[in-house]
mmCIF file of C-alpha atoms and ligand atoms in Angstrom:
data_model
loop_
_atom_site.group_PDB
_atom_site.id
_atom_site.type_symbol
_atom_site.label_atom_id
_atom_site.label_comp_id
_atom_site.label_asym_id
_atom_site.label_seq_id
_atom_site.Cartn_x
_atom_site.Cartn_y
_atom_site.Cartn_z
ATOM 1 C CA UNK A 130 4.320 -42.715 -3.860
ATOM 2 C CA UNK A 131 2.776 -40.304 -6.660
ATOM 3 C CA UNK A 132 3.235 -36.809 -5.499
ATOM 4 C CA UNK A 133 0.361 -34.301 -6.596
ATOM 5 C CA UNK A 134 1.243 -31.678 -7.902
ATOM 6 C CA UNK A 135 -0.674 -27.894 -7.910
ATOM 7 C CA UNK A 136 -2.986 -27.133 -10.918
ATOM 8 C CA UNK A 137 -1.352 -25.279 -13.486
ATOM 9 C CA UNK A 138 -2.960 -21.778 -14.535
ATOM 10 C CA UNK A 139 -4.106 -23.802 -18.158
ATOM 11 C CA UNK A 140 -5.371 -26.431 -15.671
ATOM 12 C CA UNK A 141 -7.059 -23.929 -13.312
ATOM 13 C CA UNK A 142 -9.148 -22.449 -16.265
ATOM 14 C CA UNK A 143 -10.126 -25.491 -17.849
ATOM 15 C CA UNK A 144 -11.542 -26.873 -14.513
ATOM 16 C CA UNK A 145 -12.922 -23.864 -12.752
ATOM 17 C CA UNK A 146 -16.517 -23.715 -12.865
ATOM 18 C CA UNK A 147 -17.432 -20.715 -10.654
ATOM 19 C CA UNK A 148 -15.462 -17.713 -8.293
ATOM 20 C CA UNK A 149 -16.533 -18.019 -5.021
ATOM 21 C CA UNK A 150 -15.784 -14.631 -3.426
ATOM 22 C CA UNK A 151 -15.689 -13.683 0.881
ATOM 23 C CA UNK A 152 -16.119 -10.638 2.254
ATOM 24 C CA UNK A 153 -15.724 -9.440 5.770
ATOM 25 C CA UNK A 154 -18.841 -7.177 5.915
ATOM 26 C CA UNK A 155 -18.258 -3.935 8.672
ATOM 27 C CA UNK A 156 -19.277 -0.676 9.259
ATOM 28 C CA UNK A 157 -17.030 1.480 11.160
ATOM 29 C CA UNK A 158 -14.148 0.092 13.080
ATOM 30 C CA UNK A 159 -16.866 -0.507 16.047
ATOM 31 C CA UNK A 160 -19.896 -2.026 14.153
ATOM 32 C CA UNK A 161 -20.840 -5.834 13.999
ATOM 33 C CA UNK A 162 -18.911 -8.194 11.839
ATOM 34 C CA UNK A 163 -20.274 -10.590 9.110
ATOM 35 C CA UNK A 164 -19.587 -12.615 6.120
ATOM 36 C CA UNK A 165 -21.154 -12.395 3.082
ATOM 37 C CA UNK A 166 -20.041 -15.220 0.221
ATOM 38 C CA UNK A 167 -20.764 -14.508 -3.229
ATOM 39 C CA UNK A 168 -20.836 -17.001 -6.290
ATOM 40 C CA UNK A 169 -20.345 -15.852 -9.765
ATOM 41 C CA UNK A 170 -19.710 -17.483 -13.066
ATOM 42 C CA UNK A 171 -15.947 -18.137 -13.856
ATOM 43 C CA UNK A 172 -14.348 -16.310 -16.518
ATOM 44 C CA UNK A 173 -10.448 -16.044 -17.509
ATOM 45 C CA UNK A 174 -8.314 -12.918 -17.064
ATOM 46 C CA UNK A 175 -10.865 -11.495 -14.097
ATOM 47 C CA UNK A 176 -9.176 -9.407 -11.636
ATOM 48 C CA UNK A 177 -10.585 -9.029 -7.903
ATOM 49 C CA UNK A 178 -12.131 -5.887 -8.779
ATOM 50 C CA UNK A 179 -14.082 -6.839 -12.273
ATOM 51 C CA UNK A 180 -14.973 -10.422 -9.758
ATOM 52 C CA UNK A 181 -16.876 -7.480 -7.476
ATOM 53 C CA UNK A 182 -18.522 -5.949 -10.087
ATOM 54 C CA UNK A 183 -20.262 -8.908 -11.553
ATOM 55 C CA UNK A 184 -21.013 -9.407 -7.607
ATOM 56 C CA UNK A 185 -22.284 -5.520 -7.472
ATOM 57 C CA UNK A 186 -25.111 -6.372 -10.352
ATOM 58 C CA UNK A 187 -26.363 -9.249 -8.392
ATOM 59 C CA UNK A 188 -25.655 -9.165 -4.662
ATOM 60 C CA UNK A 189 -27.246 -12.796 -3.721
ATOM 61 C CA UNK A 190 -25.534 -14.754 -1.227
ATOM 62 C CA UNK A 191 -24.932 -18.112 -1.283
ATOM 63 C CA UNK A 192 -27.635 -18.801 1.234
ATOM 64 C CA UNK A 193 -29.681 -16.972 -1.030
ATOM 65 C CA UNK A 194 -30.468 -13.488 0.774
ATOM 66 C CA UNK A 195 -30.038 -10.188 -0.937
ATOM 67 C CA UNK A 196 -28.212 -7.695 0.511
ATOM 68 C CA UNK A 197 -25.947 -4.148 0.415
ATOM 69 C CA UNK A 198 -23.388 -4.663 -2.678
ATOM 70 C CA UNK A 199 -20.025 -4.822 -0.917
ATOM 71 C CA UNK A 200 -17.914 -0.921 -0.901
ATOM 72 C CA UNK A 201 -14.699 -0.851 -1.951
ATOM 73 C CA UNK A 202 -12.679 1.827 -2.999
ATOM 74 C CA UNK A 203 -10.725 1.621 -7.002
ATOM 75 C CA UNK A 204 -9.602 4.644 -9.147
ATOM 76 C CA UNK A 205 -7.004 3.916 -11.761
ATOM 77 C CA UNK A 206 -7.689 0.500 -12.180
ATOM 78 C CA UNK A 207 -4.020 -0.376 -12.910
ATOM 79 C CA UNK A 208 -2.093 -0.453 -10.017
ATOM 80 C CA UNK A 209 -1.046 3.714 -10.142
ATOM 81 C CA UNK A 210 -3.330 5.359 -7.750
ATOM 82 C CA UNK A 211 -3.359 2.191 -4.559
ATOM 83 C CA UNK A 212 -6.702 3.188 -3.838
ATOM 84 C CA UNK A 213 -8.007 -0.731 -4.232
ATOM 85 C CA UNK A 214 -5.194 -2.178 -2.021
ATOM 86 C CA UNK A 215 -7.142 -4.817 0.538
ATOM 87 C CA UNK A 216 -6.126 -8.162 1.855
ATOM 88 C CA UNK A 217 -6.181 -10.953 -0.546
ATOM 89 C CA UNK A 218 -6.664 -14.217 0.462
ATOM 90 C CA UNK A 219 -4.216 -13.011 3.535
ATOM 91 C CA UNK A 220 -1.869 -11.001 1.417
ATOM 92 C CA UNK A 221 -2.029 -7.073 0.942
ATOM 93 C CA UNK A 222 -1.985 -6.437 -2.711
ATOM 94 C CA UNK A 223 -3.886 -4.175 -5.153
ATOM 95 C CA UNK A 224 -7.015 -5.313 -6.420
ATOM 96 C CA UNK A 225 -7.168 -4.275 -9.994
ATOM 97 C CA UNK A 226 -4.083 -5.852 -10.550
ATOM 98 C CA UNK A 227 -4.826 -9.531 -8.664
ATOM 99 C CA UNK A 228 -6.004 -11.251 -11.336
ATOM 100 C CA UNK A 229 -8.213 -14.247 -9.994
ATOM 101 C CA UNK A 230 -6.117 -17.292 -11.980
ATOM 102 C CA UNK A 231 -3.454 -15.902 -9.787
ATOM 103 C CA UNK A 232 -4.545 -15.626 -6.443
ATOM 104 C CA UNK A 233 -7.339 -17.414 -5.945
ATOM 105 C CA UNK A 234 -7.254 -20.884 -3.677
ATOM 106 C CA UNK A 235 -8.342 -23.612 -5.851
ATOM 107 C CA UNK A 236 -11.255 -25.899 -4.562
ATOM 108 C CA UNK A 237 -12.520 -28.547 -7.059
ATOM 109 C CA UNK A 238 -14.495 -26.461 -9.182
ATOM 110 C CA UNK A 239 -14.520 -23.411 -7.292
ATOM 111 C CA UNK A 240 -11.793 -20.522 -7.161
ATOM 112 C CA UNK A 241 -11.876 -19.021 -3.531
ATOM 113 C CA UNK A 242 -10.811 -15.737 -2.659
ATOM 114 C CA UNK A 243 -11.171 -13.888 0.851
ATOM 115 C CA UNK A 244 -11.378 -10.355 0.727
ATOM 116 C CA UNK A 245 -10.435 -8.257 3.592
ATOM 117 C CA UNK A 246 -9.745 -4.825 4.195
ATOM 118 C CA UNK A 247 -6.492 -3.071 5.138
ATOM 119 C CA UNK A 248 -6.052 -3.365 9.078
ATOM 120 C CA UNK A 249 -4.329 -0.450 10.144
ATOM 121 C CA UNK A 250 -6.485 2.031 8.889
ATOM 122 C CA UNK A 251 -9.671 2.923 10.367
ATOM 123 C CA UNK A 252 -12.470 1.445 8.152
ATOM 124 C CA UNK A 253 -15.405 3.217 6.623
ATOM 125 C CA UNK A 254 -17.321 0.105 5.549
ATOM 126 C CA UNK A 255 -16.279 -3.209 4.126
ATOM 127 C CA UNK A 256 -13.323 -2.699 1.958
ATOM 128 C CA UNK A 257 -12.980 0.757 2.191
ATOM 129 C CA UNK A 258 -10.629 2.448 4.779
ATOM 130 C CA UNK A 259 -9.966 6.199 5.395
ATOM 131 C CA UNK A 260 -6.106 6.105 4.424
ATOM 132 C CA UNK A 261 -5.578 10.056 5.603
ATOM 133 C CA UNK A 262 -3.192 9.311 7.933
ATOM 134 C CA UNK A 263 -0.407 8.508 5.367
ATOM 135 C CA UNK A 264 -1.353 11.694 3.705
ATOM 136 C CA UNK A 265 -1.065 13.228 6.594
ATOM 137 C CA UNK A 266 2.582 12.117 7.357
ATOM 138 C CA UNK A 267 3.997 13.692 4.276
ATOM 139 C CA UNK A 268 2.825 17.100 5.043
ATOM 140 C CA UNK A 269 4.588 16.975 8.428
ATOM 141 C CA UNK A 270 7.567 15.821 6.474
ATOM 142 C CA UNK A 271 6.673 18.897 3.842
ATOM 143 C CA UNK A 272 7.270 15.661 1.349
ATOM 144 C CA UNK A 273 7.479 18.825 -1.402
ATOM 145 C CA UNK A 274 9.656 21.245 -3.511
ATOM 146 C CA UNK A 275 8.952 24.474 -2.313
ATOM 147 C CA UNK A 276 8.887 26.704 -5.364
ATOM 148 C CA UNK A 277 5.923 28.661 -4.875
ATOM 149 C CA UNK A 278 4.990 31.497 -7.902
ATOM 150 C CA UNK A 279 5.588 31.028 -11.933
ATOM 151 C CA UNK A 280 9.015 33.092 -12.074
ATOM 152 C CA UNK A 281 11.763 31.682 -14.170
ATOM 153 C CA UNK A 282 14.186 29.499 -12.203
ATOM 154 C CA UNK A 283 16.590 29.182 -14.574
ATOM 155 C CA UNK A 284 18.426 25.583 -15.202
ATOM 156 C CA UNK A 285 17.987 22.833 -13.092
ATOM 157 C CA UNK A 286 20.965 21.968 -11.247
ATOM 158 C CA UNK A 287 22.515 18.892 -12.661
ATOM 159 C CA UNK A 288 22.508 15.627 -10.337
ATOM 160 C CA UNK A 289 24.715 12.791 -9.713
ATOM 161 C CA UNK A 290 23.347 9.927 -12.206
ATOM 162 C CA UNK A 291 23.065 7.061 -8.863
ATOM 163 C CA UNK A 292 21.551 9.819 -7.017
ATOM 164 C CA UNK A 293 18.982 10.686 -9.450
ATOM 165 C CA UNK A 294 18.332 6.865 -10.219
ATOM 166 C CA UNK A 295 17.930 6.107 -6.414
ATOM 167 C CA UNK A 296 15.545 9.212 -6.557
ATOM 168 C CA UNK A 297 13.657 7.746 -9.617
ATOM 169 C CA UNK A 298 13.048 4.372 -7.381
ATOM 170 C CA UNK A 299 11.618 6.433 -4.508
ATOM 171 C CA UNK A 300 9.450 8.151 -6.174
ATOM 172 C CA UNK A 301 7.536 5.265 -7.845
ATOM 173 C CA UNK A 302 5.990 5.403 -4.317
ATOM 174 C CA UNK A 303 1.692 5.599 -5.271
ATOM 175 C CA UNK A 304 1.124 5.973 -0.921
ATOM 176 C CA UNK A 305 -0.966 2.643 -1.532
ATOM 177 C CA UNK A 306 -0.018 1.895 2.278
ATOM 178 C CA UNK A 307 1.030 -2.273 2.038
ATOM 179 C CA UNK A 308 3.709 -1.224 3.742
ATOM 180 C CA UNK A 309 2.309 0.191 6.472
ATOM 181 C CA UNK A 310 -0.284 -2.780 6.662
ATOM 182 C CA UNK A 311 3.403 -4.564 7.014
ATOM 183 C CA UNK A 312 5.292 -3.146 9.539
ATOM 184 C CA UNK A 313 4.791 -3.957 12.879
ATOM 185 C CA UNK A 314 5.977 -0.878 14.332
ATOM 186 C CA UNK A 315 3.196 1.436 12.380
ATOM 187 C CA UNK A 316 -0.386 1.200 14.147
ATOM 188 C CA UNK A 317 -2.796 3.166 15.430
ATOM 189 C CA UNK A 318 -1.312 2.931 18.784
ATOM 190 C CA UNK A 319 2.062 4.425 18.053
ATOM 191 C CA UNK A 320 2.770 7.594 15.809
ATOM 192 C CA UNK A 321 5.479 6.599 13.640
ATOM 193 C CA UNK A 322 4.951 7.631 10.947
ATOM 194 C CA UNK A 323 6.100 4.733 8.518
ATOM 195 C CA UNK A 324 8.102 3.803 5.742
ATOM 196 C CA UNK A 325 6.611 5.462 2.826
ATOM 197 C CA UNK A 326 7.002 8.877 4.359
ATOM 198 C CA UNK A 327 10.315 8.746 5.482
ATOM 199 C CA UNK A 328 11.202 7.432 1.890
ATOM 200 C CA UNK A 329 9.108 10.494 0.180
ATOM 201 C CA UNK A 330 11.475 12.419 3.034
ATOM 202 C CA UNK A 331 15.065 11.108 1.655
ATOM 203 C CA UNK A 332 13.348 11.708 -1.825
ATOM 204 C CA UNK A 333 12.938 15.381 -1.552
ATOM 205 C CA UNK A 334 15.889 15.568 0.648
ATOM 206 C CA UNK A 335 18.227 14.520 -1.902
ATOM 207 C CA UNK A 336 16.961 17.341 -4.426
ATOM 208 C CA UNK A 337 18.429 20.032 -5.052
ATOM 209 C CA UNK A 338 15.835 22.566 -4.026
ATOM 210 C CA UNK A 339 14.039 20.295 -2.174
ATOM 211 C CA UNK A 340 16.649 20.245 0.374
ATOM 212 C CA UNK A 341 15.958 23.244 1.711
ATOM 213 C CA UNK A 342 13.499 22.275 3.961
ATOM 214 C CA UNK A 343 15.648 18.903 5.079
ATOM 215 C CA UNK A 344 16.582 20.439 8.809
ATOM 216 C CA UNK A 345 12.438 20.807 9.101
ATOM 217 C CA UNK A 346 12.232 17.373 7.678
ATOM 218 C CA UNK A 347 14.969 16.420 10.194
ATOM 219 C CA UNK A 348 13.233 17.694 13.013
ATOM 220 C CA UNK A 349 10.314 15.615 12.298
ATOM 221 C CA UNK A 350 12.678 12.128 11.497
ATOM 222 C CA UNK A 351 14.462 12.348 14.835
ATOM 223 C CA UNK A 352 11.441 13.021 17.294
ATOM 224 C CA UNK A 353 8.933 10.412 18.682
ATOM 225 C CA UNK A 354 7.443 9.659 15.477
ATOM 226 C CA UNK A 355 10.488 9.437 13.816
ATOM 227 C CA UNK A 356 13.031 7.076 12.291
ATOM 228 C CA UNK A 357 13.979 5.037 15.597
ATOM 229 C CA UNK A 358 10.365 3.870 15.727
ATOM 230 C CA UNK A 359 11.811 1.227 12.512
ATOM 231 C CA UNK A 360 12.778 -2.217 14.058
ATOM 232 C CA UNK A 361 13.971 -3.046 10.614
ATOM 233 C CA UNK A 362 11.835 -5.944 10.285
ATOM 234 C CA UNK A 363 12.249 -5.199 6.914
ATOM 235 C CA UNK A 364 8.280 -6.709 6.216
ATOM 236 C CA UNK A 365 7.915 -3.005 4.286
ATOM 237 C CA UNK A 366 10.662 -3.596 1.214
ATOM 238 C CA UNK A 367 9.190 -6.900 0.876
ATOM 239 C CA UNK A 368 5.402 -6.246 0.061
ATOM 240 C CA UNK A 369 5.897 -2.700 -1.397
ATOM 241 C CA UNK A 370 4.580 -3.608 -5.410
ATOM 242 C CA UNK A 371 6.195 -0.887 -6.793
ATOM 243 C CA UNK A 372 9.683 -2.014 -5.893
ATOM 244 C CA UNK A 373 10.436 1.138 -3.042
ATOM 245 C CA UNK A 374 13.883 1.170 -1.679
ATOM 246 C CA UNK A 375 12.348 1.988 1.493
ATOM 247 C CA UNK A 376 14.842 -0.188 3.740
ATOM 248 C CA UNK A 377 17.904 1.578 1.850
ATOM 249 C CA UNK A 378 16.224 5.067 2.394
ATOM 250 C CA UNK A 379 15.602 3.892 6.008
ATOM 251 C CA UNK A 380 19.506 3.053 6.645
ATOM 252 C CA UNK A 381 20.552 6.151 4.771
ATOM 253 C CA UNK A 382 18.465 8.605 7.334
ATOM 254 C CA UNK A 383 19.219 6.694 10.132
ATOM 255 C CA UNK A 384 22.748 7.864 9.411
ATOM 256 C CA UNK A 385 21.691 11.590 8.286
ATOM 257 C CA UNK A 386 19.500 12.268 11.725
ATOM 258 C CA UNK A 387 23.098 11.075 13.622
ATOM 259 C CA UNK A 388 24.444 13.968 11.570
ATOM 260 C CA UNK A 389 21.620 16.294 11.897
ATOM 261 C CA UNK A 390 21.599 15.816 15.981
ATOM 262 C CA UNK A 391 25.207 16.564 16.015
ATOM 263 C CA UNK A 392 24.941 19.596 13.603
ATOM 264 C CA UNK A 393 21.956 20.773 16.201
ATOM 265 C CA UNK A 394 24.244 20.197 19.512
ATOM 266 C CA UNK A 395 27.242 22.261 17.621
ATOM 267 C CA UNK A 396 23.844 24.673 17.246
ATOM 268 C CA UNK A 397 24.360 24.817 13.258
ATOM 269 C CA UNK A 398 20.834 22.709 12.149
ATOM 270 C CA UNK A 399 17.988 24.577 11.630
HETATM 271 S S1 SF4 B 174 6.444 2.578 -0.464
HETATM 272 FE FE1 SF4 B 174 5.548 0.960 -1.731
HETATM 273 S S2 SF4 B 174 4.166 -0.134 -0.344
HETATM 274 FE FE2 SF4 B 174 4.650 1.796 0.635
HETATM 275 S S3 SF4 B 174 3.011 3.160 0.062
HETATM 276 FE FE3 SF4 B 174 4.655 3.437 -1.448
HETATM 277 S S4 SF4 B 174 4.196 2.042 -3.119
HETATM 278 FE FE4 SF4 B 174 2.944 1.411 -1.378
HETATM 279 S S1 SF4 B 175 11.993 -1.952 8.322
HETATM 280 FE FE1 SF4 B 175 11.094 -0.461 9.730
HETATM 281 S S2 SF4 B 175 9.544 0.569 8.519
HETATM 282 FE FE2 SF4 B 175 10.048 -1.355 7.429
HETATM 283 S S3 SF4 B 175 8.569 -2.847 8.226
HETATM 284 FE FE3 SF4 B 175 10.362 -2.963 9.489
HETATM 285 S S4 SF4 B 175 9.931 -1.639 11.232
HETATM 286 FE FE4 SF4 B 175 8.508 -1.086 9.592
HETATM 287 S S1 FES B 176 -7.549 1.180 -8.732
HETATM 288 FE FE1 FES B 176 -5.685 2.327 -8.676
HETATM 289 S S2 FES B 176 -4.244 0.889 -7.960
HETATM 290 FE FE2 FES B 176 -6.050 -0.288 -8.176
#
């Protein structure tokens, strides 16, 4: 028996003829539902969002009807800001930085990739969702350093060297919400209020002025939309792209709120 085996990327580009690109066409979370496919000339090295641009100049559908260029969102265009994050051929993923060779389903001729947008986030329209929500978690966690004014502080106070690594890795966080789109626990019908807050939380908690605020940031961590929400499925640390701690920084407040509710029934937390 021969066994076939998958196209190589050299393979894919010498045999691809044309992208064929999906996209789950909506208005609002309420309005009607369609699918629009696109078909544009292949090209190496094209990324999801240069594949909607060509798509933008020309918005033709396969059946041949012209009709609204599909909206997406994109700032940065390499993989800092997470404004582009959408599903990807069923995986949540940036979409500057999914280059088509890559993620693209292979069909003769034809690279196929289904574009979707992020699920728990209310949409605006097609591939754009209003993300606030995430925002708004790290201002109830005051995810800050509260120096207000331009007075001289004086020396930083010198940190541990794993601490201030283990802060490093947190704060590579860009809030591009895949893990969020992950966890089962965050949705619109619960308020937890996910992973990459409470790892912005254990970030500013673990510096040195920052930690000032960490019995207000405690309060917030140990009440309904707080820590105990996390099942640990762990689905967060394994779809974050930027390589987030976040189910260390989960375990590591779970064990500071047990301190924090002890300090507030001895009536010494703020
Ligand atoms: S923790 Fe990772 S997946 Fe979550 S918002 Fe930050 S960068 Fe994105
Ligand atoms: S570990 Fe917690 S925060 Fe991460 S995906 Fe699971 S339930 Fe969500
Ligand atoms: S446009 Fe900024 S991460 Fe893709």
């Amino acid at each position: 028996m021969t066994l076939l085996k998958p196209p190589t990327s050299a393979r894919i580009e010498e045999m691809a003829q044309k992208i064929r690109i999906k996209v789950k066409r909506q208005t609002g979370t309420d309005g009607p539902v369609r699918w629009d496919t696109f078909e544009i000339p292949y090209k190496t090295n094209m990324n999801v969002i240069s594949a909607l641009m060509e798509v933008r100049k020309k918005p033709v559908t396969t059946e041949g009807s012209t009709v609204e260029p599909p909206v997406w969102d994109a700032a940065c265009l390499e993989e800092v800001c997470g404004s582009c994050t959408m599903n990807i051929n069923g995986n949540i993923r940036q979409a500057c930085s999914a280059l088509i060779d890559d993620v693209a389903e292979p069909m003769g001729d034809v690279l196929e990739v289904v574009l979707e947008p992020m699920q728990k986030f209310p949409l605006i329209r097609d591939l754009s969702v209003d993300r606030s929500r995430m925002f708004d978690n790290l201002v109830k966690l005051k995810a800050w350093v509260p120096i207000d004014g331009s007075y001289d502080l004086g020396m930083a106070q010198a940190q541990d060297d794993h601490v201030r690594q283990f802060r490093y890795a947190l704060s590579r966080c860009m809030t591009c919400g895949c893990c969020m789109e992950a966890c089962p626990q965050f949705s619109e019908k619960t308020s937890f209020v996910g992973p990459a807050a409470i790892g912005q939380a254990l970030l500013f908690n673990l510096h040195p002025v920052g930690k000032t605020l960490s019995d207000e940031r405690m309060a917030v961590l140990t009440s309904e939309e707080g820590i105990t929400n996390c099942g640990n499925a762990q689905n967060c640390v394994k779809v974050c792209p930027k390589g987030v701690p976040l189910t260390t920084a989960i375990a590591q407040l779970n064990r500071d709120t047990t301190v924090h509710k002890v300090k507030k029934w001895l009536g010494i937390a703020g």
